[in-house]
Amino acid sequence: MENCIARGLSLEGILPGGLSVKRRARAIHRRLLEQSGSNSQQPHAINDWLSVYAMAVNEENAAGGQVVTSPTNGAAGVVPAVIRYYRDHCVDASREGIDTFLLTAAAIGGLIKHNASISGAECGCQAEVGSASAMAAAGLCAALGGSNEQIENSAEIALEHHLGMTCDPVRGLVQVPCIERNGMGAIKAVSAASLALHGDGSHFMPLDNCIETMRQTGQDMRDKYKETSLGGLAVNLPEC
């Protein structure tokens, strides 16, 4: 995951496939480093760091580079971005914390896969970026010392706020809207973990119920919104 972020932050150019999508992670990362060095970072800078880490991974994926499937290639940027956020931006981050993060994220991903789906072709992007965001939220919450109840709550919050998200990649390429969507998934994951940690673990909607809701929503979703590029953004392109 670290190597993938590093490669994504080091490369520029146009991604293959014909959409002429530019790699942006390197330029954004350079500006963030300059702002950090001059003490001129904006209050929203942490969102920028999360986004650039996730985008670096998904630009690599879009270019055919090596990524860690977590839980899918199209959603592979969320978990690495939040781990990098934990390592570089959280006080008292540790190797043990990263191990806890990964184990917890894997457990949440397993629950979602077993009881619903992690496939955009089955349940839309709620099952891909939504699942990745839930995994990352739970992992971060655990690494920061959250209780089991808070960890469950963080995963539920992240998944809940991706419910209904379609999978409509333009021209079938995992570029638009997928690259930016991973950045948004990482931001939601950190917000979900923070919100859960501010509570005592008690919450209204259990994670299991949210996972079942995602499964039902995916079943009800029309096929053109499930990785076919026959609906949504994929058929609403600029004409000039």
PDB file of C-alpha atoms in Angstrom:
ATOM      1  CA  MET A   1       0.000   0.000   0.000  1.00  0.00           C
ATOM      2  CA  GLU A   2       2.801   2.403   0.889  1.00  0.00           C
ATOM      3  CA  ASN A   3       4.660   1.617  -2.326  1.00  0.00           C
ATOM      4  CA  CYS A   4       1.517   2.201  -4.345  1.00  0.00           C
ATOM      5  CA  ILE A   5       0.967   5.625  -2.763  1.00  0.00           C
ATOM      6  CA  ALA A   6       4.617   6.498  -3.388  1.00  0.00           C
ATOM      7  CA  ARG A   7       4.389   5.548  -7.074  1.00  0.00           C
ATOM      8  CA  GLY A   8       1.156   7.466  -7.494  1.00  0.00           C
ATOM      9  CA  LEU A   9       2.678  10.580  -5.928  1.00  0.00           C
ATOM     10  CA  SER A  10       5.732  10.416  -8.193  1.00  0.00           C
ATOM     11  CA  LEU A  11       4.113  10.201 -11.623  1.00  0.00           C
ATOM     12  CA  GLU A  12       2.437  12.698 -13.929  1.00  0.00           C
ATOM     13  CA  GLY A  13       0.862  12.486 -17.366  1.00  0.00           C
ATOM     14  CA  ILE A  14      -2.353  11.303 -18.982  1.00  0.00           C
ATOM     15  CA  LEU A  15      -4.061   8.090 -17.909  1.00  0.00           C
ATOM     16  CA  PRO A  16      -4.682   5.503 -20.658  1.00  0.00           C
ATOM     17  CA  GLY A  17      -8.116   4.739 -22.056  1.00  0.00           C
ATOM     18  CA  GLY A  18      -9.034   7.741 -24.165  1.00  0.00           C
ATOM     19  CA  LEU A  19     -10.673  10.060 -21.619  1.00  0.00           C
ATOM     20  CA  SER A  20      -7.539  12.230 -21.373  1.00  0.00           C
ATOM     21  CA  VAL A  21      -7.773  12.236 -17.579  1.00  0.00           C
ATOM     22  CA  LYS A  22      -4.686  13.807 -16.034  1.00  0.00           C
ATOM     23  CA  ARG A  23      -2.812  12.386 -13.098  1.00  0.00           C
ATOM     24  CA  ARG A  24      -3.228  15.045 -10.387  1.00  0.00           C
ATOM     25  CA  ALA A  25      -1.898  13.465  -7.210  1.00  0.00           C
ATOM     26  CA  ARG A  26       1.742  14.489  -7.704  1.00  0.00           C
ATOM     27  CA  ALA A  27       0.957  18.164  -8.300  1.00  0.00           C
ATOM     28  CA  ILE A  28      -1.489  18.332  -5.388  1.00  0.00           C
ATOM     29  CA  HIS A  29       1.003  16.601  -3.105  1.00  0.00           C
ATOM     30  CA  ARG A  30       3.728  19.053  -4.088  1.00  0.00           C
ATOM     31  CA  ARG A  31       1.476  22.016  -3.229  1.00  0.00           C
ATOM     32  CA  LEU A  32       0.545  20.472   0.115  1.00  0.00           C
ATOM     33  CA  LEU A  33       4.221  20.015   0.980  1.00  0.00           C
ATOM     34  CA  GLU A  34       4.934  23.634   0.052  1.00  0.00           C
ATOM     35  CA  GLN A  35       2.046  24.871   2.196  1.00  0.00           C
ATOM     36  CA  SER A  36       3.178  22.687   5.081  1.00  0.00           C
ATOM     37  CA  GLY A  37       6.706  24.058   4.877  1.00  0.00           C
ATOM     38  CA  SER A  38       5.502  27.656   4.859  1.00  0.00           C
ATOM     39  CA  ASN A  39       2.949  27.176   7.658  1.00  0.00           C
ATOM     40  CA  SER A  40       0.187  28.327   5.290  1.00  0.00           C
ATOM     41  CA  GLN A  41      -2.009  25.221   5.306  1.00  0.00           C
ATOM     42  CA  GLN A  42      -5.737  25.826   5.262  1.00  0.00           C
ATOM     43  CA  PRO A  43      -8.099  24.394   7.935  1.00  0.00           C
ATOM     44  CA  HIS A  44      -9.364  21.821   5.428  1.00  0.00           C
ATOM     45  CA  ALA A  45      -5.831  20.567   4.679  1.00  0.00           C
ATOM     46  CA  ILE A  46      -6.384  17.178   6.315  1.00  0.00           C
ATOM     47  CA  ASN A  47      -9.087  16.463   3.737  1.00  0.00           C
ATOM     48  CA  ASP A  48      -6.600  17.383   1.038  1.00  0.00           C
ATOM     49  CA  TRP A  49      -4.023  14.937   2.412  1.00  0.00           C
ATOM     50  CA  LEU A  50      -6.590  12.130   2.577  1.00  0.00           C
ATOM     51  CA  SER A  51      -7.739  12.843  -0.963  1.00  0.00           C
ATOM     52  CA  VAL A  52      -4.266  12.957  -2.451  1.00  0.00           C
ATOM     53  CA  TYR A  53      -3.234   9.654  -0.844  1.00  0.00           C
ATOM     54  CA  ALA A  54      -6.369   7.929  -2.155  1.00  0.00           C
ATOM     55  CA  MET A  55      -6.098   9.504  -5.590  1.00  0.00           C
ATOM     56  CA  ALA A  56      -2.472   8.401  -5.873  1.00  0.00           C
ATOM     57  CA  VAL A  57      -3.545   4.783  -5.426  1.00  0.00           C
ATOM     58  CA  ASN A  58      -6.461   4.981  -7.827  1.00  0.00           C
ATOM     59  CA  GLU A  59      -4.456   6.749 -10.490  1.00  0.00           C
ATOM     60  CA  GLU A  60      -2.066   3.810 -10.265  1.00  0.00           C
ATOM     61  CA  ASN A  61      -5.004   1.424 -10.606  1.00  0.00           C
ATOM     62  CA  ALA A  62      -6.337   3.346 -13.600  1.00  0.00           C
ATOM     63  CA  ALA A  63      -2.908   3.122 -15.238  1.00  0.00           C
ATOM     64  CA  GLY A  64      -2.670  -0.643 -14.726  1.00  0.00           C
ATOM     65  CA  GLY A  65      -0.243  -0.384 -11.827  1.00  0.00           C
ATOM     66  CA  GLN A  66      -0.025  -2.703  -8.847  1.00  0.00           C
ATOM     67  CA  VAL A  67      -2.521  -2.042  -6.060  1.00  0.00           C
ATOM     68  CA  VAL A  68      -3.699  -3.911  -2.973  1.00  0.00           C
ATOM     69  CA  THR A  69      -7.286  -5.068  -3.409  1.00  0.00           C
ATOM     70  CA  SER A  70      -9.011  -3.616  -0.356  1.00  0.00           C
ATOM     71  CA  PRO A  71     -11.700  -4.763  -0.807  1.00  0.00           C
ATOM     72  CA  THR A  72     -11.678  -4.192  -4.613  1.00  0.00           C
ATOM     73  CA  ASN A  73      -9.337  -2.553  -7.099  1.00  0.00           C
ATOM     74  CA  GLY A  74     -11.805   0.233  -7.825  1.00  0.00           C
ATOM     75  CA  ALA A  75     -11.984   1.060  -4.112  1.00  0.00           C
ATOM     76  CA  ALA A  76      -8.327   0.341  -3.363  1.00  0.00           C
ATOM     77  CA  GLY A  77      -7.438   3.900  -2.358  1.00  0.00           C
ATOM     78  CA  VAL A  78      -9.575   4.329   0.745  1.00  0.00           C
ATOM     79  CA  VAL A  79      -7.900   1.984   3.240  1.00  0.00           C
ATOM     80  CA  PRO A  80      -4.293   2.943   2.309  1.00  0.00           C
ATOM     81  CA  ALA A  81      -5.163   6.649   2.498  1.00  0.00           C
ATOM     82  CA  VAL A  82      -6.617   6.344   5.982  1.00  0.00           C
ATOM     83  CA  ILE A  83      -3.690   4.201   7.175  1.00  0.00           C
ATOM     84  CA  ARG A  84      -1.304   6.864   5.865  1.00  0.00           C
ATOM     85  CA  TYR A  85      -3.382   9.514   7.631  1.00  0.00           C
ATOM     86  CA  TYR A  86      -3.109   7.536  10.864  1.00  0.00           C
ATOM     87  CA  ARG A  87       0.641   7.037  10.489  1.00  0.00           C
ATOM     88  CA  ASP A  88       1.561  10.588   9.536  1.00  0.00           C
ATOM     89  CA  HIS A  89      -1.106  12.767  11.155  1.00  0.00           C
ATOM     90  CA  CYS A  90      -2.282  11.044  14.355  1.00  0.00           C
ATOM     91  CA  VAL A  91      -0.488  11.479  17.666  1.00  0.00           C
ATOM     92  CA  ASP A  92       1.061   8.281  19.090  1.00  0.00           C
ATOM     93  CA  ALA A  93       0.590   6.277  15.865  1.00  0.00           C
ATOM     94  CA  SER A  94       2.459   2.965  16.002  1.00  0.00           C
ATOM     95  CA  ARG A  95       3.223  -0.196  14.049  1.00  0.00           C
ATOM     96  CA  GLU A  96       0.967  -2.067  16.466  1.00  0.00           C
ATOM     97  CA  GLY A  97      -1.800   0.406  15.663  1.00  0.00           C
ATOM     98  CA  ILE A  98      -1.419  -0.290  11.942  1.00  0.00           C
ATOM     99  CA  ASP A  99      -1.659  -4.034  12.607  1.00  0.00           C
ATOM    100  CA  THR A 100      -4.835  -3.444  14.623  1.00  0.00           C
ATOM    101  CA  PHE A 101      -6.173  -1.245  11.828  1.00  0.00           C
ATOM    102  CA  LEU A 102      -5.624  -3.910   9.164  1.00  0.00           C
ATOM    103  CA  LEU A 103      -7.055  -6.766  11.208  1.00  0.00           C
ATOM    104  CA  THR A 104     -10.158  -4.764  12.106  1.00  0.00           C
ATOM    105  CA  ALA A 105     -10.669  -3.557   8.537  1.00  0.00           C
ATOM    106  CA  ALA A 106     -10.389  -7.127   7.275  1.00  0.00           C
ATOM    107  CA  ALA A 107     -13.008  -8.308   9.770  1.00  0.00           C
ATOM    108  CA  ILE A 108     -15.474  -5.635   8.676  1.00  0.00           C
ATOM    109  CA  GLY A 109     -14.819  -6.387   5.009  1.00  0.00           C
ATOM    110  CA  GLY A 110     -15.441 -10.066   5.665  1.00  0.00           C
ATOM    111  CA  LEU A 111     -18.762  -9.341   7.341  1.00  0.00           C
ATOM    112  CA  ILE A 112     -19.914  -7.219   4.419  1.00  0.00           C
ATOM    113  CA  LYS A 113     -18.780  -9.722   1.799  1.00  0.00           C
ATOM    114  CA  HIS A 114     -20.398 -12.647   3.616  1.00  0.00           C
ATOM    115  CA  ASN A 115     -23.716 -10.946   4.346  1.00  0.00           C
ATOM    116  CA  ALA A 116     -24.085  -8.671   1.313  1.00  0.00           C
ATOM    117  CA  SER A 117     -21.500  -7.894  -1.375  1.00  0.00           C
ATOM    118  CA  ILE A 118     -18.329  -5.963  -2.131  1.00  0.00           C
ATOM    119  CA  SER A 119     -19.061  -6.029  -5.868  1.00  0.00           C
ATOM    120  CA  GLY A 120     -20.132  -3.004  -7.888  1.00  0.00           C
ATOM    121  CA  ALA A 121     -21.627  -5.374 -10.446  1.00  0.00           C
ATOM    122  CA  GLU A 122     -23.927  -6.782  -7.760  1.00  0.00           C
ATOM    123  CA  CYS A 123     -24.762  -3.809  -5.547  1.00  0.00           C
ATOM    124  CA  GLY A 124     -23.291  -0.656  -7.092  1.00  0.00           C
ATOM    125  CA  CYS A 125     -20.510   1.484  -5.661  1.00  0.00           C
ATOM    126  CA  GLN A 126     -22.067   1.403  -2.189  1.00  0.00           C
ATOM    127  CA  ALA A 127     -20.608  -2.117  -2.079  1.00  0.00           C
ATOM    128  CA  GLU A 128     -17.155  -0.998  -3.186  1.00  0.00           C
ATOM    129  CA  VAL A 129     -16.248   2.467  -1.894  1.00  0.00           C
ATOM    130  CA  GLY A 130     -18.965   2.153   0.780  1.00  0.00           C
ATOM    131  CA  SER A 131     -17.470  -1.078   2.065  1.00  0.00           C
ATOM    132  CA  ALA A 132     -13.930   0.303   1.868  1.00  0.00           C
ATOM    133  CA  SER A 133     -14.977   3.382   3.843  1.00  0.00           C
ATOM    134  CA  ALA A 134     -16.592   1.212   6.521  1.00  0.00           C
ATOM    135  CA  MET A 135     -13.449  -0.915   6.728  1.00  0.00           C
ATOM    136  CA  ALA A 136     -11.200   2.125   7.019  1.00  0.00           C
ATOM    137  CA  ALA A 137     -13.440   3.803   9.598  1.00  0.00           C
ATOM    138  CA  ALA A 138     -13.463   0.718  11.802  1.00  0.00           C
ATOM    139  CA  GLY A 139      -9.719   0.232  11.395  1.00  0.00           C
ATOM    140  CA  LEU A 140      -8.933   3.808  12.351  1.00  0.00           C
ATOM    141  CA  CYS A 141     -11.302   3.710  15.309  1.00  0.00           C
ATOM    142  CA  ALA A 142      -9.639   0.525  16.586  1.00  0.00           C
ATOM    143  CA  ALA A 143      -6.130   1.918  16.081  1.00  0.00           C
ATOM    144  CA  LEU A 144      -7.092   4.996  18.102  1.00  0.00           C
ATOM    145  CA  GLY A 145      -8.257   2.847  21.007  1.00  0.00           C
ATOM    146  CA  GLY A 146     -11.999   2.692  20.345  1.00  0.00           C
ATOM    147  CA  SER A 147     -14.172   0.119  22.079  1.00  0.00           C
ATOM    148  CA  ASN A 148     -15.866  -2.669  20.119  1.00  0.00           C
ATOM    149  CA  GLU A 149     -19.098  -0.681  20.249  1.00  0.00           C
ATOM    150  CA  GLN A 150     -17.397   2.432  18.893  1.00  0.00           C
ATOM    151  CA  ILE A 151     -15.695   0.402  16.160  1.00  0.00           C
ATOM    152  CA  GLU A 152     -19.018  -1.062  15.040  1.00  0.00           C
ATOM    153  CA  ASN A 153     -20.577   2.382  15.166  1.00  0.00           C
ATOM    154  CA  SER A 154     -17.842   3.896  12.999  1.00  0.00           C
ATOM    155  CA  ALA A 155     -18.254   1.212  10.331  1.00  0.00           C
ATOM    156  CA  GLU A 156     -22.022   1.658  10.344  1.00  0.00           C
ATOM    157  CA  ILE A 157     -21.787   5.439   9.996  1.00  0.00           C
ATOM    158  CA  ALA A 158     -19.423   5.178   7.035  1.00  0.00           C
ATOM    159  CA  LEU A 159     -21.480   2.519   5.235  1.00  0.00           C
ATOM    160  CA  GLU A 160     -24.794   4.205   5.990  1.00  0.00           C
ATOM    161  CA  HIS A 161     -23.724   7.368   4.215  1.00  0.00           C
ATOM    162  CA  HIS A 162     -22.818   5.514   1.034  1.00  0.00           C
ATOM    163  CA  LEU A 163     -26.146   3.674   0.729  1.00  0.00           C
ATOM    164  CA  GLY A 164     -27.639   3.956  -2.738  1.00  0.00           C
ATOM    165  CA  MET A 165     -24.401   4.964  -4.454  1.00  0.00           C
ATOM    166  CA  THR A 166     -24.352   3.764  -8.042  1.00  0.00           C
ATOM    167  CA  CYS A 167     -21.449   2.355 -10.045  1.00  0.00           C
ATOM    168  CA  ASP A 168     -21.424   4.267 -13.347  1.00  0.00           C
ATOM    169  CA  PRO A 169     -17.844   4.527 -14.635  1.00  0.00           C
ATOM    170  CA  VAL A 170     -17.509   6.621 -17.762  1.00  0.00           C
ATOM    171  CA  ARG A 171     -16.633   4.386 -20.749  1.00  0.00           C
ATOM    172  CA  GLY A 172     -16.169   1.494 -18.339  1.00  0.00           C
ATOM    173  CA  LEU A 173     -12.863   2.910 -17.106  1.00  0.00           C
ATOM    174  CA  VAL A 174     -12.133   3.097 -13.389  1.00  0.00           C
ATOM    175  CA  GLN A 175     -11.296   6.794 -13.648  1.00  0.00           C
ATOM    176  CA  VAL A 176     -14.370   9.058 -13.643  1.00  0.00           C
ATOM    177  CA  PRO A 177     -15.814   9.279 -11.011  1.00  0.00           C
ATOM    178  CA  CYS A 178     -13.848   6.516  -9.317  1.00  0.00           C
ATOM    179  CA  ILE A 179     -10.539   8.261  -8.566  1.00  0.00           C
ATOM    180  CA  GLU A 180     -12.092  11.219  -6.738  1.00  0.00           C
ATOM    181  CA  ARG A 181     -14.721   8.975  -5.146  1.00  0.00           C
ATOM    182  CA  ASN A 182     -11.994   7.133  -3.252  1.00  0.00           C
ATOM    183  CA  GLY A 183     -10.854  10.442  -1.799  1.00  0.00           C
ATOM    184  CA  MET A 184     -14.372  11.172  -0.621  1.00  0.00           C
ATOM    185  CA  GLY A 185     -14.624   7.670   0.856  1.00  0.00           C
ATOM    186  CA  ALA A 186     -11.443   8.226   2.864  1.00  0.00           C
ATOM    187  CA  ILE A 187     -12.712  11.566   4.183  1.00  0.00           C
ATOM    188  CA  LYS A 188     -16.011   9.979   5.227  1.00  0.00           C
ATOM    189  CA  ALA A 189     -14.132   7.162   6.959  1.00  0.00           C
ATOM    190  CA  VAL A 190     -12.136   9.543   9.138  1.00  0.00           C
ATOM    191  CA  SER A 191     -15.256  11.585   9.919  1.00  0.00           C
ATOM    192  CA  ALA A 192     -17.151   8.407  10.864  1.00  0.00           C
ATOM    193  CA  ALA A 193     -14.375   7.218  13.179  1.00  0.00           C
ATOM    194  CA  SER A 194     -14.139  10.636  14.823  1.00  0.00           C
ATOM    195  CA  LEU A 195     -17.883  10.826  15.343  1.00  0.00           C
ATOM    196  CA  ALA A 196     -17.963   7.355  16.878  1.00  0.00           C
ATOM    197  CA  LEU A 197     -15.047   8.135  19.188  1.00  0.00           C
ATOM    198  CA  HIS A 198     -16.877  11.198  20.484  1.00  0.00           C
ATOM    199  CA  GLY A 199     -19.693   8.897  21.642  1.00  0.00           C
ATOM    200  CA  ASP A 200     -19.872   6.043  24.110  1.00  0.00           C
ATOM    201  CA  GLY A 201     -20.562   3.370  21.495  1.00  0.00           C
ATOM    202  CA  SER A 202     -24.327   3.379  21.824  1.00  0.00           C
ATOM    203  CA  HIS A 203     -26.117   3.991  18.524  1.00  0.00           C
ATOM    204  CA  PHE A 204     -29.497   3.518  16.902  1.00  0.00           C
ATOM    205  CA  MET A 205     -28.709   1.447  13.784  1.00  0.00           C
ATOM    206  CA  PRO A 206     -26.615  -1.735  14.163  1.00  0.00           C
ATOM    207  CA  LEU A 207     -23.976  -2.479  11.524  1.00  0.00           C
ATOM    208  CA  ASP A 208     -25.646  -5.791  10.614  1.00  0.00           C
ATOM    209  CA  ASN A 209     -28.861  -3.965   9.753  1.00  0.00           C
ATOM    210  CA  CYS A 210     -26.995  -1.449   7.650  1.00  0.00           C
ATOM    211  CA  ILE A 211     -25.233  -4.238   5.748  1.00  0.00           C
ATOM    212  CA  GLU A 212     -28.602  -5.899   5.077  1.00  0.00           C
ATOM    213  CA  THR A 213     -29.981  -2.574   3.880  1.00  0.00           C
ATOM    214  CA  MET A 214     -27.090  -2.272   1.464  1.00  0.00           C
ATOM    215  CA  ARG A 215     -27.798  -5.775   0.132  1.00  0.00           C
ATOM    216  CA  GLN A 216     -31.493  -5.001  -0.370  1.00  0.00           C
ATOM    217  CA  THR A 217     -30.708  -1.674  -2.012  1.00  0.00           C
ATOM    218  CA  GLY A 218     -28.317  -3.410  -4.377  1.00  0.00           C
ATOM    219  CA  GLN A 219     -30.970  -5.963  -5.313  1.00  0.00           C
ATOM    220  CA  ASP A 220     -33.452  -3.179  -6.061  1.00  0.00           C
ATOM    221  CA  MET A 221     -30.932  -1.101  -8.056  1.00  0.00           C
ATOM    222  CA  ARG A 222     -31.374  -1.252 -11.825  1.00  0.00           C
ATOM    223  CA  ASP A 223     -28.610  -3.051 -13.693  1.00  0.00           C
ATOM    224  CA  LYS A 224     -27.631   0.058 -15.657  1.00  0.00           C
ATOM    225  CA  TYR A 225     -26.322   1.523 -12.417  1.00  0.00           C
ATOM    226  CA  LYS A 226     -24.191  -1.515 -11.581  1.00  0.00           C
ATOM    227  CA  GLU A 227     -20.876  -1.329 -13.440  1.00  0.00           C
ATOM    228  CA  THR A 228     -22.408  -1.547 -16.913  1.00  0.00           C
ATOM    229  CA  SER A 229     -21.746   2.089 -17.929  1.00  0.00           C
ATOM    230  CA  LEU A 230     -25.296   2.199 -19.325  1.00  0.00           C
ATOM    231  CA  GLY A 231     -26.639   4.831 -16.918  1.00  0.00           C
ATOM    232  CA  GLY A 232     -25.732   7.705 -14.599  1.00  0.00           C
ATOM    233  CA  LEU A 233     -22.600   9.724 -15.274  1.00  0.00           C
ATOM    234  CA  ALA A 234     -21.543   7.242 -17.945  1.00  0.00           C
ATOM    235  CA  VAL A 235     -24.284   8.443 -20.320  1.00  0.00           C
ATOM    236  CA  ASN A 236     -24.279  12.124 -19.364  1.00  0.00           C
ATOM    237  CA  LEU A 237     -21.006  13.275 -20.839  1.00  0.00           C
ATOM    238  CA  PRO A 238     -20.227  16.813 -21.987  1.00  0.00           C
ATOM    239  CA  GLU A 239     -21.080  17.274 -25.657  1.00  0.00           C
ATOM    240  CA  CYS A 240     -18.329  19.787 -26.337  1.00  0.00           C
TER     241      CYS A 240
END
